[in-house]
Coordinates of C-alpha atoms in Angstrom, one line a residue:
M700 CA -179.0 -17.8 244.1
I701 CA -180.1 -17.7 240.4
V702 CA -177.8 -17.5 237.4
G703 CA -179.3 -17.5 233.9
R704 CA -177.7 -17.3 230.5
A705 CA -179.3 -17.0 227.1
Q706 CA -177.4 -19.6 225.1
N707 CA -177.5 -22.2 222.3
P708 CA -175.9 -25.2 223.9
Q709 CA -173.5 -27.2 221.7
K710 CA -171.7 -30.4 222.3
S711 CA -168.5 -31.4 220.4
S712 CA -168.6 -34.9 221.9
A713 CA -170.4 -36.9 224.5
F714 CA -167.7 -36.0 227.0
D715 CA -167.3 -32.3 226.5
P716 CA -169.3 -29.8 228.6
Q717 CA -171.8 -27.4 226.8
V718 CA -170.3 -24.4 225.2
E719 CA -172.0 -21.0 225.8
T720 CA -172.5 -19.1 222.6
S721 CA -174.7 -16.1 223.7
K722 CA -173.3 -12.6 224.3
L723 CA -175.9 -11.9 226.9
S724 CA -175.7 -13.0 230.6
I725 CA -178.0 -12.4 233.6
E726 CA -177.0 -13.1 237.1
A727 CA -179.1 -12.4 240.3
F728 CA -179.2 -13.3 244.0
S729 CA -180.9 -12.4 247.2
Y730 CA -180.2 -13.2 250.8
P731 CA -183.1 -14.2 253.1
V732 CA -185.0 -11.8 255.3
F733 CA -182.9 -11.6 258.6
M734 CA -184.3 -11.1 262.2
D735 CA -184.7 -7.3 261.9
N736 CA -186.3 -7.5 258.3
E737 CA -182.8 -6.9 256.5
M738 CA -182.8 -8.2 252.9
H739 CA -180.1 -7.9 250.4
S740 CA -180.6 -8.5 246.6
Q741 CA -178.5 -7.9 243.5
F742 CA -178.7 -8.4 239.8
T743 CA -176.2 -8.1 236.8
L744 CA -177.1 -7.8 233.2
G745 CA -174.1 -8.3 231.0
Y746 CA -173.4 -8.1 227.2
K747 CA -170.2 -9.0 225.4
L748 CA -169.6 -6.6 222.6
D749 CA -166.6 -8.7 221.3
E750 CA -164.3 -11.3 222.8
K751 CA -162.3 -8.6 224.7
F752 CA -164.9 -6.0 225.6
A753 CA -168.0 -6.2 227.7
V754 CA -170.5 -3.9 229.4
E755 CA -172.6 -4.7 232.6
L756 CA -175.5 -3.1 234.3
Q757 CA -175.5 -3.8 238.0
N758 CA -178.1 -3.0 240.6
F759 CA -178.4 -3.8 244.3
Y760 CA -181.0 -3.1 246.8
D761 CA -180.4 -3.5 250.5
T762 CA -182.9 -3.0 253.3
Y763 CA -181.8 -2.0 256.7
R764 CA -183.4 -1.0 259.9
T765 CA -183.3 2.8 259.3
F766 CA -182.7 3.2 255.5
D767 CA -182.7 1.2 252.4
V768 CA -179.8 1.6 250.1
Q769 CA -180.0 1.3 246.3
R770 CA -176.9 1.3 243.9
V771 CA -177.1 1.4 240.1
E772 CA -173.9 0.9 238.2
L773 CA -172.8 0.9 234.6
K774 CA -169.4 -0.9 234.1
L775 CA -167.1 -1.5 231.1
K776 CA -164.7 -4.5 231.1
K777 CA -161.7 -4.6 228.9
Y778 CA -159.9 -8.0 228.8
F779 CA -156.2 -8.2 228.3
G780 CA -155.5 -11.8 227.6
D781 CA -157.9 -14.6 228.4
K782 CA -158.4 -13.8 232.2
L783 CA -157.0 -10.4 233.2
Y784 CA -159.4 -7.4 232.7
F785 CA -159.7 -3.8 233.8
V786 CA -162.9 -2.3 234.9
N787 CA -164.2 1.2 234.6
G788 CA -167.6 2.6 235.5
V789 CA -170.0 5.1 237.0
A790 CA -172.6 4.5 239.7
M791 CA -175.2 6.3 241.7
E792 CA -176.0 5.3 245.3
R793 CA -178.8 6.6 247.3
E794 CA -180.6 6.0 250.6
L795 CA -184.3 5.6 250.8
D796 CA -185.9 6.6 254.0
N797 CA -188.0 4.1 256.1
H798 CA -189.1 6.2 259.0
G799 CA -189.6 9.9 258.0
F800 CA -186.0 10.9 258.2
D801 CA -184.3 13.1 255.7
A802 CA -182.1 10.9 253.3
A803 CA -178.7 12.1 252.3
K804 CA -178.3 13.2 248.7
P805 CA -177.2 10.6 246.2
R806 CA -173.6 9.7 245.7
Y807 CA -172.1 9.7 242.3
I808 CA -169.2 7.3 242.0
M809 CA -166.4 6.4 239.6
T810 CA -165.2 2.9 239.8
N811 CA -161.7 1.7 238.5
G812 CA -160.4 -1.8 239.2
V813 CA -158.7 -4.9 237.9
G814 CA -160.0 -8.4 237.9
Y815 CA -158.9 -12.0 237.0
D816 CA -161.0 -14.9 236.0
I817 CA -159.4 -17.8 237.8
N818 CA -161.6 -20.2 236.0
K819 CA -165.1 -20.2 234.5
N820 CA -166.5 -20.5 238.1
V821 CA -164.3 -18.2 240.1
M822 CA -163.3 -14.5 239.7
M823 CA -161.6 -12.2 241.9
E824 CA -161.7 -8.3 241.5
V825 CA -160.1 -5.3 243.2
N826 CA -161.9 -1.9 242.9
H827 CA -161.5 1.7 244.0
D828 CA -164.8 3.7 244.2
L829 CA -164.2 7.5 244.1
N830 CA -167.1 9.6 245.4
F831 CA -167.5 12.6 243.1
N832 CA -169.7 14.8 245.3
T833 CA -169.7 15.8 248.9
S834 CA -172.7 13.6 249.8
N835 CA -170.8 11.2 252.1
I836 CA -172.6 12.0 255.4
G837 CA -175.4 9.5 255.1
T838 CA -175.8 6.5 257.1
Y839 CA -173.8 4.2 254.8
G840 CA -171.8 6.8 253.0
M841 CA -168.2 7.1 252.6
P842 CA -165.8 9.4 250.5
S843 CA -164.1 6.6 248.8
L844 CA -163.9 2.8 249.2
F845 CA -161.2 0.2 248.3
S846 CA -162.7 -3.3 248.0
V847 CA -161.6 -6.8 247.1
K848 CA -164.3 -9.3 246.0
S849 CA -164.6 -12.7 244.7
K850 CA -167.4 -14.6 243.2
I851 CA -168.0 -18.3 243.1
K852 CA -170.5 -19.7 240.5
F853 CA -171.9 -23.1 241.0

């Protein structure tokens, strides 16, 4: 797992942790290649427009036995208070063929959700993905999705 941030570290005293002063953040991770050559990778490029509003570009690419799946998503985050935020975004998800089969049409998705930053290292988010088009027949497609996720940074 790789987490990078563009920042100018500052210390107010010898005992205080460094303070992040950059508006740009980059996060990425990749799982190892499994026994049947599956691999999962993801990156997020984020930018804080102000203290309460941020934009994120997310991309993941997963390899499976029959198809690869790629999802590109643009999300807007609006904070209400210090820790609670709402998420709204659009995404495009597509399958890429590995063996000469016909891949399904790309799916166009709208994401709505709510998140909570428990502390600077732990967040939880609940999302609803609504599929706009009728392309939900592919190997990994579904008409809509409700998800609960959490991220731990260390």
